[in-house]
Short mmCIF file of C-alpha atoms in Angstrom, two decimals:
data_model
loop_
_atom_site.label_atom_id
_atom_site.label_comp_id
_atom_site.label_asym_id
_atom_site.label_seq_id
_atom_site.Cartn_x
_atom_site.Cartn_y
_atom_site.Cartn_z
CA MET A 22 -1.53 -45.46 -0.60
CA THR A 23 -0.56 -44.29 2.86
CA GLN A 24 -1.56 -40.94 4.35
CA ASP A 25 2.07 -39.83 4.28
CA THR A 26 2.46 -40.67 0.58
CA LEU A 27 -0.80 -38.89 -0.31
CA PHE A 28 0.08 -35.77 1.65
CA LYS A 29 3.51 -35.64 0.01
CA LYS A 30 1.83 -35.70 -3.41
CA ILE A 31 -0.36 -32.77 -2.37
CA GLN A 32 2.69 -30.92 -1.03
CA LYS A 33 4.55 -31.52 -4.30
CA ILE A 34 1.77 -29.80 -6.29
CA THR A 35 1.54 -26.92 -3.83
CA ASN A 36 5.29 -26.35 -3.53
CA ALA A 37 6.05 -26.53 -7.26
CA ASN A 38 8.17 -23.81 -8.83
CA PRO A 39 6.75 -21.75 -10.45
CA SER A 40 3.81 -21.64 -8.08
CA PRO A 41 0.67 -23.48 -9.19
CA ILE A 42 -2.15 -21.38 -10.57
CA ILE A 43 -4.99 -20.89 -8.11
CA VAL A 44 -8.49 -21.00 -9.59
CA LEU A 45 -11.24 -19.56 -7.38
CA GLY A 46 -14.90 -20.36 -7.93
CA SER A 47 -18.04 -19.28 -6.10
CA GLY A 48 -17.53 -22.06 -3.55
CA ALA A 49 -14.52 -20.15 -2.25
CA SER A 50 -16.60 -17.04 -1.50
CA ILE A 51 -19.94 -18.44 -0.34
CA PRO A 52 -18.64 -19.49 3.12
CA TYR A 53 -17.83 -15.82 3.78
CA GLY A 54 -21.40 -14.70 3.06
CA ILE A 55 -21.19 -13.88 -0.66
CA ALA A 56 -24.50 -14.67 -2.39
CA SER A 57 -24.81 -17.92 -4.31
CA MET A 58 -26.47 -18.16 -7.73
CA GLY A 59 -29.61 -19.37 -5.98
CA ILE A 60 -29.75 -16.30 -3.75
CA LEU A 61 -29.10 -14.01 -6.72
CA ALA A 62 -31.96 -15.67 -8.60
CA LYS A 63 -34.35 -15.00 -5.70
CA LYS A 64 -33.19 -11.37 -5.44
CA LEU A 65 -33.79 -10.84 -9.16
CA LEU A 66 -37.20 -12.51 -8.97
CA ASP A 67 -38.23 -10.15 -6.16
CA TYR A 68 -36.88 -7.15 -8.07
CA PHE A 69 -38.67 -7.88 -11.34
CA GLU A 70 -41.98 -8.58 -9.63
CA LYS A 71 -41.99 -4.89 -8.68
CA LYS A 72 -40.48 -3.54 -11.90
CA ASN A 73 -42.55 -2.14 -14.79
CA TYR A 74 -41.22 -1.58 -18.31
CA THR A 75 -42.79 0.53 -21.06
CA ASN A 76 -41.09 -1.66 -23.65
CA THR A 77 -43.35 -4.61 -24.49
CA GLU A 78 -40.44 -6.88 -25.40
CA SER A 79 -38.80 -6.24 -22.00
CA THR A 80 -42.08 -6.92 -20.21
CA GLU A 81 -42.54 -10.23 -22.02
CA CYS A 82 -38.99 -11.45 -21.48
CA ILE A 83 -39.27 -10.67 -17.75
CA LYS A 84 -42.46 -12.71 -17.57
CA SER A 85 -40.63 -15.62 -19.19
CA PHE A 86 -37.57 -15.18 -16.97
CA SER A 87 -39.66 -15.12 -13.80
CA THR A 88 -41.63 -18.19 -14.93
CA PHE A 89 -38.43 -20.16 -15.57
CA LEU A 90 -37.06 -19.25 -12.13
CA LYS A 91 -40.32 -20.29 -10.46
CA GLU A 92 -40.06 -23.58 -12.33
CA ASN A 93 -36.68 -24.08 -10.61
CA TYR A 94 -34.46 -23.46 -13.60
CA GLY A 95 -31.01 -22.24 -12.63
CA LEU A 96 -30.23 -18.54 -13.06
CA GLU A 97 -28.01 -18.99 -16.11
CA GLU A 98 -30.43 -21.40 -17.79
CA ALA A 99 -33.36 -19.06 -17.12
CA LEU A 100 -31.50 -16.10 -18.62
CA LEU A 101 -30.51 -18.10 -21.68
CA LYS A 102 -34.07 -19.26 -22.29
CA ALA A 103 -35.63 -15.82 -21.66
CA LYS A 104 -33.25 -13.92 -24.02
CA VAL A 105 -33.49 -10.66 -22.09
CA THR A 106 -33.37 -7.22 -23.73
CA ASP A 107 -30.51 -4.76 -23.24
CA GLU A 108 -32.39 -2.67 -20.66
CA VAL A 109 -33.32 -5.77 -18.68
CA GLU A 110 -29.74 -7.04 -18.88
CA ASN A 111 -28.46 -3.70 -17.52
CA ASP A 112 -30.92 -3.92 -14.63
CA ILE A 113 -29.73 -7.47 -13.90
CA VAL A 114 -26.10 -6.33 -13.88
CA CYS A 115 -26.88 -3.48 -11.46
CA GLU A 116 -28.99 -5.62 -9.12
CA VAL A 117 -26.36 -8.36 -9.01
CA TRP A 118 -23.70 -5.73 -8.31
CA LYS A 119 -25.73 -4.23 -5.44
CA THR A 120 -26.29 -7.63 -3.82
CA ILE A 121 -22.67 -8.78 -4.06
CA GLU A 122 -21.36 -5.37 -3.02
CA GLU A 123 -23.47 -5.43 0.15
CA ASN A 124 -22.20 -8.91 1.00
CA ASP A 125 -18.63 -7.94 0.16
CA ASN A 126 -18.72 -4.86 2.35
CA LYS A 127 -19.72 -6.99 5.34
CA VAL A 128 -16.71 -9.20 4.68
CA PHE A 129 -14.48 -6.13 4.46
CA MET A 130 -15.74 -4.69 7.75
CA ASP A 131 -15.24 -8.05 9.48
CA LEU A 132 -11.64 -8.05 8.27
CA VAL A 133 -11.10 -4.47 9.43
CA ASN A 134 -12.36 -5.62 12.83
CA GLY A 135 -9.82 -8.41 13.03
CA LYS A 136 -11.29 -11.44 11.24
CA LYS A 137 -8.79 -13.55 9.27
CA LEU A 138 -9.03 -15.06 5.80
CA ASP A 139 -7.82 -18.60 5.22
CA LEU A 140 -6.88 -17.65 1.67
CA ALA A 141 -4.44 -15.09 3.08
CA ALA A 142 -2.72 -17.87 4.99
CA LEU A 143 -2.36 -19.86 1.75
CA PHE A 144 -0.91 -16.82 -0.03
CA ASP A 145 1.47 -16.27 2.88
CA TYR A 146 2.66 -19.85 2.69
CA LEU A 147 3.24 -19.72 -1.06
CA ILE A 148 4.96 -16.33 -0.94
CA TYR A 149 7.27 -16.94 2.01
CA ASN A 150 8.11 -20.45 0.85
CA ARG A 151 10.15 -19.15 -2.09
CA LYS A 152 12.02 -16.02 -3.11
CA ASP A 153 10.43 -13.42 -5.42
CA CYS A 154 7.31 -15.54 -5.73
CA VAL A 155 4.63 -14.61 -8.26
CA ILE A 156 1.20 -16.17 -7.73
CA ASN A 157 -1.40 -16.14 -10.48
CA VAL A 158 -5.01 -16.32 -9.31
CA VAL A 159 -7.82 -16.85 -11.82
CA SER A 160 -11.19 -15.91 -10.32
CA THR A 161 -14.68 -16.23 -11.77
CA ASN A 162 -16.04 -14.15 -8.86
CA TYR A 163 -16.95 -10.45 -8.73
CA ASP A 164 -16.22 -10.03 -5.02
CA ARG A 165 -12.97 -8.64 -3.64
CA PHE A 166 -12.17 -11.27 -1.05
CA ALA A 167 -9.08 -12.46 -2.95
CA GLU A 168 -7.84 -8.86 -3.01
CA TYR A 169 -8.46 -8.61 0.75
CA ALA A 170 -6.45 -11.79 1.26
CA VAL A 171 -3.50 -10.29 -0.64
CA ALA A 172 -3.75 -7.13 1.49
CA MET A 173 -3.16 -9.28 4.56
CA THR A 174 0.21 -10.43 3.18
CA GLY A 175 3.34 -8.50 2.27
CA ALA A 176 2.74 -9.05 -1.45
CA TYR A 177 2.16 -6.59 -4.26
CA LEU A 178 -1.38 -6.84 -5.68
CA ASN A 179 -1.96 -6.61 -9.43
CA THR A 180 -5.39 -6.80 -11.10
CA GLY A 181 -4.31 -5.42 -14.46
CA TYR A 182 -5.37 -1.87 -13.54
CA THR A 183 -3.20 0.96 -12.28
CA PRO A 184 -3.36 0.96 -8.45
CA VAL A 185 -4.89 4.41 -7.94
CA SER A 186 -8.32 5.77 -6.98
CA MET A 187 -9.42 5.90 -10.62
CA GLY A 188 -7.31 3.16 -12.16
CA LYS A 189 -7.13 2.45 -15.90
CA LEU A 190 -6.38 -0.81 -17.66
CA ARG A 191 -2.65 -1.16 -18.25
CA THR A 192 -1.18 -1.77 -21.68
CA ASN A 193 1.03 -4.38 -20.05
CA LEU A 194 -1.36 -6.13 -17.67
CA ASP A 195 1.45 -7.89 -15.84
CA SER A 196 3.64 -4.87 -15.11
CA TYR A 197 5.41 -4.48 -11.76
CA PRO A 198 6.59 -1.01 -10.65
CA VAL A 199 10.35 -1.55 -10.42
CA ASN A 200 10.96 1.34 -8.03
CA THR A 201 8.49 -0.15 -5.50
CA LYS A 202 9.45 -3.80 -5.90
CA GLU A 203 11.83 -3.75 -2.94
CA HIS A 204 8.96 -2.79 -0.62
CA TYR A 205 7.00 -5.99 -1.30
CA ILE A 206 7.55 -9.68 -0.69
CA GLY A 207 6.27 -11.45 -3.75
CA LYS A 208 3.45 -10.54 -6.08
CA VAL A 209 -0.10 -11.79 -6.60
CA ASN A 210 -1.86 -11.32 -9.94
CA ILE A 211 -5.64 -11.65 -9.71
CA TRP A 212 -7.21 -12.21 -13.12
CA LYS A 213 -10.99 -11.73 -12.82
CA VAL A 214 -12.39 -13.11 -16.02
CA HIS A 215 -16.00 -12.02 -15.33
CA GLY A 216 -15.15 -8.60 -13.96
CA SER A 217 -15.04 -7.07 -10.52
CA LEU A 218 -17.14 -4.97 -8.16
CA ASP A 219 -14.47 -2.30 -8.63
CA TRP A 220 -14.79 -2.04 -12.42
CA PHE A 221 -17.17 0.28 -14.25
CA ARG A 222 -17.76 1.07 -17.90
CA ASN A 223 -18.84 4.30 -19.58
CA ASP A 224 -19.04 5.15 -23.27
CA VAL A 225 -15.27 5.63 -23.49
CA GLU A 226 -13.42 3.25 -21.18
CA THR A 227 -13.47 1.07 -18.09
CA LEU A 228 -12.23 2.35 -14.76
CA ASN A 229 -11.14 0.67 -11.55
CA LEU A 230 -12.80 2.46 -8.61
CA PRO A 231 -11.69 0.54 -5.50
CA ASN A 232 -14.30 -0.23 -2.82
CA ILE A 233 -16.85 2.19 -4.21
CA ARG A 234 -20.28 1.64 -2.63
CA GLU A 235 -22.58 3.12 -5.27
CA ILE A 236 -22.81 2.79 -9.03
CA PRO A 237 -21.65 6.10 -10.56
CA SER A 238 -24.14 7.93 -12.75
CA LYS A 239 -23.67 7.35 -16.48
CA MET A 240 -21.66 4.18 -15.74
CA ILE A 241 -22.53 0.51 -15.45
CA PRO A 242 -20.70 -2.22 -13.50
CA CYS A 243 -18.21 -4.04 -15.67
CA ILE A 244 -19.29 -7.54 -14.70
CA ILE A 245 -20.47 -10.39 -16.89
CA THR A 246 -23.65 -12.01 -15.64
CA PRO A 247 -24.98 -15.33 -16.95
CA GLY A 248 -27.01 -15.12 -20.12
CA ILE A 249 -27.10 -15.17 -23.89
CA ASN A 250 -24.55 -12.33 -24.27
CA LYS A 251 -21.95 -13.88 -21.98
CA TYR A 252 -19.59 -14.90 -24.79
CA GLU A 253 -19.98 -11.58 -26.59
CA LYS A 254 -19.13 -9.67 -23.41
CA THR A 255 -15.88 -11.60 -22.93
CA GLN A 256 -14.69 -10.30 -26.31
CA GLN A 257 -14.86 -6.72 -25.00
CA SER A 258 -12.22 -4.91 -22.94
CA PRO A 259 -11.02 -5.68 -20.28
CA HIS A 260 -12.24 -9.28 -20.47
CA ARG A 261 -10.61 -9.93 -23.84
CA GLU A 262 -7.18 -8.90 -22.54
CA LEU A 263 -7.63 -10.86 -19.33
CA LEU A 264 -8.56 -14.05 -21.17
CA SER A 265 -5.37 -13.73 -23.22
CA LYS A 266 -3.34 -13.31 -20.05
CA ILE A 267 -5.04 -16.33 -18.46
CA ASP A 268 -4.22 -18.44 -21.52
CA GLU A 269 -0.59 -17.35 -21.18
CA CYS A 270 -0.55 -18.31 -17.50
CA PHE A 271 -2.08 -21.72 -18.23
CA ASN A 272 0.56 -22.33 -20.90
CA ASN A 273 3.28 -21.88 -18.27
CA ALA A 274 1.52 -23.62 -15.38
CA SER A 275 3.26 -26.13 -13.13
CA GLY A 276 -0.04 -27.19 -11.58
CA PHE A 277 -3.54 -26.02 -10.69
CA ILE A 278 -5.17 -25.58 -7.29
CA CYS A 279 -8.91 -25.19 -7.76
CA ILE A 280 -10.75 -23.90 -4.69
CA GLY A 281 -14.55 -23.99 -4.72
CA TYR A 282 -14.51 -24.20 -8.51
CA GLY A 283 -17.10 -26.51 -10.06
CA PHE A 284 -15.74 -26.57 -13.65
CA ASN A 285 -18.91 -24.95 -14.97
CA ASP A 286 -17.32 -21.99 -16.75
CA ASN A 287 -16.49 -22.36 -20.42
CA HIS A 288 -14.08 -19.42 -20.29
CA VAL A 289 -11.73 -21.12 -17.83
CA HIS A 290 -11.85 -24.91 -17.67
CA PRO A 291 -11.39 -25.85 -21.39
CA LYS A 292 -7.93 -24.28 -21.56
CA LEU A 293 -7.06 -25.56 -18.07
CA LEU A 294 -8.01 -29.12 -18.98
CA GLU A 295 -6.28 -28.88 -22.35
CA LYS A 296 -2.98 -27.87 -20.76
CA SER A 297 -3.37 -30.45 -18.00
CA MET A 298 -3.79 -33.19 -20.61
CA GLN A 299 -1.06 -31.99 -22.99
CA LYS A 300 1.63 -31.46 -20.36
CA HIS A 301 0.49 -33.91 -17.67
CA ILE A 302 -0.04 -31.02 -15.26
CA PRO A 303 -1.70 -32.10 -11.99
CA ILE A 304 -5.01 -30.63 -10.83
CA LEU A 305 -5.65 -30.31 -7.11
CA ILE A 306 -9.33 -29.66 -6.37
CA ILE A 307 -10.55 -28.50 -2.95
CA THR A 308 -14.34 -28.52 -2.88
CA LYS A 309 -17.31 -29.28 -0.67
CA GLU A 310 -18.84 -31.57 -3.26
CA ILE A 311 -17.89 -33.18 -6.54
CA THR A 312 -20.11 -31.53 -9.15
CA SER A 313 -21.22 -33.34 -12.30
CA PRO A 314 -18.81 -31.28 -14.43
CA ILE A 315 -15.90 -32.24 -12.13
CA LYS A 316 -16.77 -35.90 -12.56
CA GLU A 317 -17.37 -35.69 -16.31
CA LYS A 318 -14.58 -33.30 -17.30
CA VAL A 319 -11.83 -34.09 -14.81
CA MET A 320 -12.34 -37.57 -13.39
CA ASP A 321 -13.71 -39.20 -16.54
CA GLY A 322 -11.36 -37.17 -18.71
CA LYS A 323 -8.31 -39.12 -17.57
CA HIS A 324 -6.53 -36.12 -16.09
CA GLU A 325 -3.98 -36.32 -13.29
CA TYR A 326 -5.88 -35.13 -10.24
CA ILE A 327 -6.32 -35.16 -6.49
CA ILE A 328 -9.76 -34.19 -5.21
CA ILE A 329 -10.34 -33.20 -1.60
CA CYS A 330 -14.06 -33.14 -0.82
CA GLU A 331 -16.57 -33.67 1.96
CA GLY A 332 -17.28 -37.33 2.73
CA LEU A 333 -20.79 -38.75 2.48
CA SER A 334 -20.93 -39.19 6.24
CA GLY A 335 -18.86 -36.11 7.08
CA GLY A 336 -15.13 -35.68 7.33
CA THR A 337 -13.09 -35.76 4.13
CA ASP A 338 -12.68 -38.05 1.15
CA ILE A 339 -9.53 -37.65 -0.93
CA LYS A 340 -9.69 -39.26 -4.38
CA THR A 341 -6.82 -39.55 -6.85
CA SER A 342 -6.49 -40.31 -10.55
CA ASP A 343 -4.64 -43.49 -9.53
CA GLY A 344 -7.93 -44.86 -8.23
CA GLU A 345 -6.98 -44.35 -4.58
CA GLU A 346 -9.53 -43.07 -2.06
CA LEU A 347 -8.80 -42.28 1.57
CA HIS A 348 -11.20 -41.05 4.23
CA PHE A 349 -10.30 -38.71 7.08
CA GLU A 350 -12.37 -37.55 10.03
CA LYS A 351 -10.98 -34.02 9.74
CA ASN A 352 -12.57 -31.53 7.27
CA TYR A 353 -9.54 -31.06 5.02
CA TRP A 354 -11.86 -29.77 2.27
CA GLN A 355 -12.10 -26.58 4.33
CA LEU A 356 -9.18 -24.34 3.45
CA ARG A 357 -8.11 -23.70 7.04
CA ASN A 358 -7.65 -27.44 7.59
CA PHE A 359 -6.12 -28.04 4.15
CA LEU A 360 -3.30 -25.74 5.20
CA GLU A 361 -2.33 -28.33 7.85
CA ILE A 362 -1.52 -30.79 5.04
CA ILE A 363 0.90 -28.51 3.22
CA LYS A 364 2.64 -26.80 6.12
#
């Protein structure tokens, strides 16, 4: 396969109508300074070494959790094995929120001071390439960098919540204010399956409190952290409604562009792979490295795919489901350079 033929295949996926669904994983945020799972694990280890609980069960589960982390278990595996109590889980949620929020705020201030986001350039391309474009973004991240990218375009941003200082979950998640539609060019829906830094839960409801820097009293961040209760949490509002909306989007997908997504999340990739297989929908993966789940679930699963990743000796390897593999000296696996292929 020639370079020109390969690039045209990539352009066909990107330029499809309706727009392909964009799936963002942690690999999309980490280059901007958002903490990885490894960093979060270290932060939690430091926190719990200084924390004392009166509840014996909490004390014991923290001892187990810390031991598993020190034995180099991953954060999710350590939480599953430790089976933490509710009070410990709440502390984990709050500490994760504080860490990601601090990272996220640095990103925000950099953008205010003139820094650009490559994701914004991708949104711009997709929006201005077609009339009345609607882009659906599925994100497993808590950070707001996708929202910041939308803010840099002329698009309307929808997260499922009313766009006010104390937003509430809409009955129709996908609504678009008709009287303001003429003021925007396109629309971007961001479906955050594990919650957002902006979302908080009290005993009555969840609220969207944009760019808040402290956790309100009597509220807890509405984010799902790894652990034994992860599935249970997704059956609660707003995650339940968002998963239904994501399923609907996948049913109507023309293609998938996965950016920094390692296919580790059981709430996203099973439906994605099912629809890809059933309808022969192509999967374009942009990633630094091919994770074991990508190899096992995408490459060995006989899906139609193009994977753009870092080469073993630098540069870029592009692998296709046709068995083709081309190497390039340029780092096309970095989003800013990938844009050169599609423009």
